[in-house]
Structures are given as structure tokens and as C-alpha cells.
Amino acid sequence: MDKRRYFDWAATALPLPSLGDIDIKNTFGNPSSPYAEGRQAKEALEKARSRCAKALKVPAECLYFTSGGTESNALVLHSLLLRPKKVKFLYSAVEHPSVRENCLVLEKLGFSPAIIEVEKDGRVSPEILSKALAKNPDARLAAIMAVNNETGAIMDMEGLSKILRAKDGAPVHFHGDLVQAAGKIPLDIRSWDLDSASFTAHKLGGPRGIGLLYLRKPLEVLYSGGGQERGIRPGTENTSGALALAACLEQYASPDAVKLEQEKARQRWGHLIGGLKKNPRALLIPESRTEDDLRFSPWILQARFKDVPGEVMVRALDSEGFAVSTGSACSSSSPDRPVLEAMGLDEHARLEGIRISQGWSTTLEDIVALLEGIEKALAFL
């Protein structure tokens, strides 16, 4: 083993070297404090918010700093608890645990969520959403992620929003988990007509513990405290984290940056997919995925290897110097694979799945080495 090669960027990205230039010493004050140090931190925080807003092309007053994607998702979902009566809501069968598990909590509290099924490729189609709405005409919220964190499946967010907006009766709040989409595919929150959206910094090369919540209109939330973030997320703000998140979004979320990085990622992923297709023991999930398949993010790939449990393959590749995963790091302690189950894979196939994901420092040399590492690992399995 000559070096470690990292292929679990969907769990967390390597930190951007440029973040070392962030001015921490001069922004340490509490942004709520009235004296000079506090005012200086407040100014830095609001500049970070404006920079995030410019990168995402949304009004700054619609952005709230949070601790990450999980908290952003929870703030939206748990706001349902404050409605005058328990409302029906929908979430896709392939949502991240931070959405799925919070929906299950609401179900225990007396709500009746309904699951939006997915096609075999793991995507929510407008037709499926339309059928789910027809079965649940009283739904008042729909949570659908833009890019799946295990398969890389890209949802047609604009098409889905048109279905939701065309529904008769009371409007449906459209919440999008954009954690795996920001900086990876072109974002257009306005065209997608989202009411709320979640982001986190550490998938983009920023630190953990800082995220964003986009709200077209303020929500009532369960949290209370000092009134920071206009009451949506009370608690002393993470100023240095906000500056880091702004820098990450500026570097990777602008349309030109996304286009450039996406093309380079597609070339590398094309080499990986082509190499795996030549391996008789390798199968892609879904099997229909091709080298230039625009239905999938070029940053995430799900594959399996015949008769090799995913956990065994992860350990074998680890010993060869490669970091991959079996799926979401947030549910790594559970053998369940609800995303793959929703796509119709049987239990045997689900347990064989591993996730490979790349990021800003991945090279073609890394891909070539990974394919060789897979061959070496399979020789002993």
C-alpha cells in the first residue's frame, strides 16, 4: 500500500486548504454582544449570509445558519407539531435518515405520513408523485431530496414542483434536502419552487457543525432561546463556520464552477463505471446506469460484488488502502438498506451494496488504483 485513497466524500469531504485563511481571531466575539467584538462578529456573520445568498441566488433574509443538514431537515419537519391540527405529509422512500427518522418520530406522535415510492432507478418521477398526491389529497408537506446520498440518483425537482403546485386545494410545502446536490449539480431554488431546503458545509470541504436552512417564508419552530437567527435557530451562531460555508459555496456552487467540476467528475466516473462493467463479479446499482448517464450525480456510485457482503468488501478495500462505505454514515450501525429496498433489490443484493464517492481532490490515478484494488480484494474473496 503506497498511500491511502479516499472514496467516501458523500459521508464527509476532505477540508479545503483555502479555509485556513479564514479570520478566526477577529471574529471570536458573540454576535449578540453589544460591544465592538460582538459587532465585529455580527458583521462577519451577515457578510457570510450575504455571500451564501449570492452563491445560491436567493435573498439573504431567507437563509438561517444551523448546525447542519440534519438540524435543517428537523426544523422543517417538526414545525408540523405546531400546526393547529395534525396534517398529512409525504416523504420519498429514499430519503436520508435525517428526514426518514424524523418522519417516523412524527408518526409516533400521531401523524400519518405517506411514503412516495420510487422507480427502479431510485428516482421519484412526476408520475409517481402525482399518484401519491391523488391518494393523499390532504397532504400539506412533501419532503424529497435532490440527489440521493447512496446511489447518486438525481430527482427532477422542477418537474416535481410543477406537480405539487398544480394540486387543487390547500398548498403543499415543498422541502428539498440539497445536501448532496450543492456544489455537485446545478441548483436553481427558484425554478425548483422550493419552500425550504437544507445544506451542510462538510460535504463541500467545510467543517462539520455548520449548515443552512433556506425558508421562503419563516416557520414556527419548537426551539426557543435567545432569538438568534430571527428565532428560527436560537443559540450562539458559529461565525467561523458560517464564513467557511460561504467560502465553500462560492468556490463550488456557482454555475460555472459546478459545470467545470461536474464535467471532470463525469470523466473520472466514466472510467470507473467502464472498468467495473468489465469485471464479471461487479454489478452497478441500478444495473441500468451507464458511463454518461445524466440521471445520476457523477460524484456517487452504488455497486455490489457477487457473493461478497458489502461490509466484507469495505474491510477488504480498507486493507488495500481505500476508504469506501456500505451507505450512509448516519445509519452505518444498522444492516438495513431502505434505499436499496425501495428500489426493489432483494435482501441478498442489498447486503452486497457498497457506496463509492469522489470529491474535489480525486484524480484519474485514484480511479485506476481503485479498480486495481478491487481486483486484488476480489482475488481473496
XYZ file of C-alpha atoms in Angstrom:
381
model
C 0.000 0.000 0.000
C 1.691 3.237 -1.128
C -0.948 5.713 0.066
C -4.493 5.985 1.361
C -7.117 6.922 -1.242
C -10.393 8.399 -0.012
C -13.682 7.446 -1.695
C -16.267 8.348 0.950
C -16.863 12.020 0.150
C -20.635 11.570 0.424
C -20.056 10.960 4.157
C -17.723 13.914 4.575
C -15.317 15.751 2.292
C -11.641 16.489 2.769
C -11.243 20.064 4.077
C -10.442 22.760 1.565
C -6.875 24.059 2.149
C -8.051 27.635 1.484
C -10.202 27.605 4.645
C -7.041 28.164 6.663
C -7.202 31.803 5.546
C -10.462 32.467 7.428
C -10.073 35.177 10.044
C -10.981 33.430 13.302
C -9.095 35.708 15.697
C -11.068 38.804 14.724
C -14.494 37.132 14.660
C -14.451 35.318 18.014
C -16.938 37.694 19.692
C -20.526 36.692 20.391
C -22.587 38.183 17.523
C -25.306 39.122 20.041
C -22.948 41.151 22.240
C -23.314 44.959 22.017
C -19.612 45.902 22.246
C -17.042 46.130 19.451
C -16.004 42.455 19.403
C -19.641 41.393 19.206
C -20.449 43.914 16.489
C -17.436 42.735 14.503
C -18.617 39.097 14.723
C -22.167 40.123 13.759
C -20.882 41.972 10.717
C -18.832 38.930 9.667
C -21.861 36.667 10.142
C -24.122 38.838 7.995
C -21.471 39.115 5.300
C -21.230 35.305 5.294
C -25.011 35.100 4.939
C -24.961 37.532 2.010
C -22.171 35.555 0.327
C -24.153 32.305 0.732
C -27.248 34.027 -0.646
C -25.358 35.308 -3.678
C -23.914 31.854 -4.396
C -27.337 30.214 -4.080
C -29.159 33.097 -5.825
C -31.718 33.586 -3.044
C -32.481 36.551 -0.729
C -30.180 36.686 2.302
C -33.177 37.099 4.617
C -34.334 33.609 3.565
C -31.178 31.906 4.914
C -30.661 30.726 8.502
C -27.459 29.209 9.821
C -27.916 25.848 11.565
C -25.646 23.067 12.777
C -26.028 21.098 9.516
C -28.391 19.265 7.206
C -29.930 17.093 9.922
C -30.988 20.067 12.024
C -32.254 21.949 8.969
C -34.433 18.991 7.984
C -35.688 18.531 11.555
C -36.615 22.212 11.941
C -38.929 21.974 8.948
C -40.475 18.605 9.787
C -41.016 19.332 13.477
C -42.700 22.627 12.641
C -45.700 20.434 11.767
C -46.138 19.842 15.507
C -47.148 23.475 15.947
C -49.939 23.420 13.389
C -53.477 23.629 14.813
C -54.187 20.035 13.793
C -52.187 17.007 12.695
C -51.719 17.212 8.937
C -50.843 14.562 6.382
C -47.374 14.746 4.832
C -45.322 12.839 2.258
C -41.676 11.816 2.062
C -39.829 9.778 -0.506
C -38.799 6.199 0.187
C -35.132 7.060 -0.446
C -34.732 9.988 1.952
C -31.671 10.356 4.171
C -32.139 9.106 7.770
C -32.303 12.725 8.957
C -35.620 13.012 7.121
C -36.856 9.433 7.355
C -36.212 9.018 11.082
C -37.806 12.371 11.936
C -40.874 11.381 9.902
C -41.094 8.196 11.968
C -40.926 10.283 15.157
C -43.861 12.330 13.914
C -45.728 9.128 13.142
C -45.250 8.006 16.765
C -46.730 11.343 17.818
C -49.931 10.682 15.914
C -49.225 11.986 12.419
C -49.976 9.856 9.358
C -47.115 10.204 6.891
C -47.293 8.542 3.490
C -44.277 7.298 1.567
C -43.655 8.303 -2.043
C -42.363 5.201 -3.825
C -39.528 5.367 -6.369
C -38.782 3.905 -9.784
C -36.293 1.018 -10.054
C -33.573 3.583 -10.740
C -34.225 5.110 -7.305
C -35.826 8.312 -8.578
C -39.151 9.890 -7.721
C -40.839 10.519 -11.047
C -43.501 13.214 -11.518
C -45.953 10.417 -12.346
C -45.296 8.640 -9.041
C -45.628 11.892 -7.108
C -48.884 12.632 -8.902
C -50.282 9.256 -7.849
C -49.135 9.786 -4.250
C -50.913 13.135 -4.161
C -54.063 11.598 -5.611
C -54.056 9.038 -2.775
C -53.306 11.717 -0.187
C -55.184 14.853 -1.297
C -54.947 16.310 2.208
C -51.116 16.269 2.255
C -49.633 19.601 3.331
C -45.883 18.895 3.054
C -43.683 16.820 0.743
C -40.009 16.097 1.526
C -37.957 14.979 -1.481
C -34.163 15.073 -1.733
C -32.493 16.412 -4.881
C -29.625 13.890 -5.060
C -29.710 10.553 -3.286
C -26.824 10.087 -0.877
C -26.415 6.355 -1.616
C -26.999 5.983 -5.362
C -26.478 9.492 -6.719
C -29.929 9.440 -8.353
C -30.907 12.981 -9.391
C -34.547 13.943 -8.926
C -36.395 16.142 -11.400
C -37.056 18.823 -8.780
C -38.577 21.298 -11.236
C -40.922 18.654 -12.636
C -41.897 17.535 -9.147
C -42.634 21.074 -8.017
C -44.947 21.581 -11.001
C -46.946 18.547 -9.887
C -47.197 19.901 -6.347
C -48.196 23.400 -7.488
C -50.846 22.040 -9.848
C -52.639 20.315 -6.990
C -56.068 21.687 -6.155
C -56.878 22.790 -2.655
C -54.506 23.867 0.130
C -50.870 24.317 -0.971
C -48.234 21.677 -0.250
C -44.985 22.843 1.384
C -42.123 21.515 -0.804
C -38.988 20.723 1.226
C -35.790 19.681 -0.528
C -32.749 18.100 1.098
C -29.992 19.613 -1.061
C -27.066 18.340 0.996
C -25.660 16.099 -1.770
C -26.679 18.487 -4.534
C -24.969 21.739 -3.505
C -21.728 22.167 -5.371
C -22.289 18.921 -7.284
C -25.127 19.625 -9.727
C -26.623 22.927 -10.944
C -29.025 24.312 -8.334
C -31.948 26.597 -9.040
C -34.021 27.014 -5.897
C -36.386 29.471 -7.575
C -37.083 27.276 -10.630
C -37.499 24.315 -8.324
C -40.038 26.444 -6.432
C -38.898 25.133 -3.053
C -40.451 26.369 0.172
C -37.468 25.160 2.199
C -34.108 23.486 1.626
C -31.225 22.059 3.651
C -27.464 22.397 3.212
C -24.348 21.439 5.134
C -20.732 22.557 4.848
C -18.821 19.353 5.452
C -19.967 17.745 2.201
C -18.308 20.644 0.374
C -14.943 20.683 2.116
C -16.049 22.830 5.051
C -16.141 21.983 8.758
C -18.779 19.874 10.478
C -21.314 21.657 12.688
C -22.450 24.355 10.264
C -25.286 24.260 7.777
C -28.014 26.346 6.220
C -31.763 26.306 6.100
C -33.491 28.134 3.253
C -37.023 29.243 4.098
C -39.085 31.133 1.565
C -41.288 32.198 4.492
C -40.478 31.886 8.220
C -41.853 28.847 10.049
C -42.933 28.336 13.613
C -40.323 26.159 15.315
C -40.148 24.185 18.537
C -36.787 25.570 19.608
C -36.697 28.672 21.751
C -33.852 30.586 23.313
C -32.065 33.846 22.723
C -33.777 34.702 19.458
C -30.704 34.301 17.258
C -31.286 33.638 13.547
C -34.565 35.528 13.944
C -35.840 32.826 16.285
C -35.659 30.021 13.731
C -32.474 28.556 15.215
C -31.738 30.130 18.599
C -28.258 29.603 20.004
C -24.955 31.434 19.660
C -24.009 31.468 15.992
C -20.950 29.661 14.625
C -19.352 32.661 12.928
C -16.174 30.975 11.701
C -18.251 28.057 10.428
C -20.539 30.452 8.551
C -17.517 32.065 6.902
C -16.213 28.621 5.906
C -19.577 27.609 4.456
C -19.739 30.818 2.438
C -16.254 30.157 1.054
C -17.213 26.589 0.085
C -20.386 27.688 -1.692
C -18.543 30.463 -3.520
C -15.881 28.039 -4.690
C -18.126 25.181 -5.789
C -21.791 26.222 -6.034
C -21.587 28.893 -8.750
C -22.926 27.677 -12.118
C -19.533 27.913 -13.849
C -17.763 26.032 -11.028
C -20.413 23.312 -10.945
C -20.245 22.856 -14.727
C -16.447 22.608 -14.712
C -16.172 20.237 -11.737
C -19.115 18.139 -12.883
C -17.533 17.535 -16.281
C -14.236 16.457 -14.707
C -16.120 14.221 -12.287
C -18.084 12.636 -15.149
C -14.867 11.777 -16.969
C -13.430 10.083 -13.875
C -16.706 8.290 -13.112
C -16.969 7.143 -16.722
C -13.601 5.439 -16.310
C -14.713 3.820 -13.049
C -18.043 2.616 -14.416
C -16.414 1.332 -17.589
C -13.851 -0.560 -15.511
C -16.474 -2.081 -13.244
C -18.565 -3.192 -16.211
C -15.577 -5.247 -17.388
C -15.402 -7.042 -14.042
C -17.614 -10.174 -14.158
C -18.262 -10.001 -10.407
C -19.282 -6.339 -10.339
C -22.834 -5.048 -10.744
C -23.936 -1.420 -10.652
C -26.971 -0.318 -8.647
C -29.121 0.230 -10.596
C -27.741 -2.082 -13.278
C -29.079 0.258 -15.979
C -26.612 3.028 -15.029
C -24.155 3.863 -17.814
C -20.923 5.849 -18.063
C -22.655 9.016 -19.307
C -25.980 8.626 -17.517
C -27.257 12.142 -16.742
C -29.895 10.761 -14.366
C -27.155 10.285 -11.775
C -24.681 12.511 -9.970
C -21.121 11.834 -11.138
C -19.965 12.075 -7.527
C -21.692 8.999 -6.061
C -21.885 5.377 -7.218
C -23.510 2.305 -5.691
C -22.165 -1.109 -6.731
C -22.083 -4.667 -5.475
C -19.856 -7.653 -5.983
C -21.332 -11.120 -6.402
C -21.311 -13.208 -3.233
C -19.321 -10.618 -1.259
C -21.156 -8.888 1.605
C -20.733 -5.132 1.441
C -19.176 -4.940 4.906
C -16.570 -7.550 3.908
C -15.746 -5.623 0.731
C -15.398 -2.386 2.692
C -12.904 -4.030 5.079
C -11.016 -5.699 2.222
C -10.650 -2.403 0.368
C -9.663 -0.676 3.595
C -6.778 -3.122 3.961
C -5.774 -2.277 0.389
C -5.722 1.440 1.240
C -9.164 2.590 0.074
C -11.935 4.213 2.148
C -15.419 3.309 0.856
C -18.669 2.678 2.739
C -21.741 0.498 2.680
C -24.035 3.520 2.610
C -24.990 6.499 4.711
C -22.588 7.093 7.594
C -25.606 8.205 9.647
C -27.018 4.648 9.562
C -23.790 2.637 9.412
C -24.671 0.846 12.668
C -27.790 -0.671 11.054
C -27.742 -3.519 8.489
C -30.969 -2.212 6.966
C -30.705 -0.657 3.487
C -34.085 1.066 2.995
C -32.926 2.959 -0.105
C -31.947 -0.231 -1.936
C -35.081 -1.992 -0.653
C -37.211 0.800 -2.110
C -35.507 0.185 -5.467
C -36.696 -3.439 -5.375
C -33.413 -5.217 -4.561
C -33.728 -8.445 -2.594
C -32.033 -8.812 0.797
C -29.024 -10.669 -0.605
C -28.328 -7.945 -3.167
C -28.917 -5.174 -0.631
C -26.319 -6.565 1.739
C -23.741 -6.662 -1.063
C -24.026 -2.953 -1.867
C -21.167 -0.519 -1.293
C -21.029 3.234 -1.931
C -18.114 4.873 -3.723
C -17.972 8.665 -3.824
C -15.419 11.164 -5.080
C -14.581 14.824 -4.425
C -12.507 17.824 -5.331
C -9.094 16.151 -4.936
C -9.946 12.811 -6.615
C -7.798 12.081 -9.655
C -7.945 9.635 -12.559
C -4.920 7.974 -10.975
C -7.049 7.329 -7.866
C -9.740 5.705 -10.030
C -7.207 3.459 -11.769
C -5.771 2.459 -8.389
C -9.259 1.724 -7.031
C -10.086 -0.586 -9.926
C -6.806 -2.426 -9.296
C -7.573 -2.546 -5.563
C -10.986 -4.075 -6.255
C -9.363 -6.758 -8.416
C -6.871 -7.554 -5.644
C -9.556 -7.671 -2.968
C -11.811 -9.944 -5.030
C -8.946 -12.368 -5.609
C -9.177 -13.335 -1.925
C -12.972 -13.211 -1.541
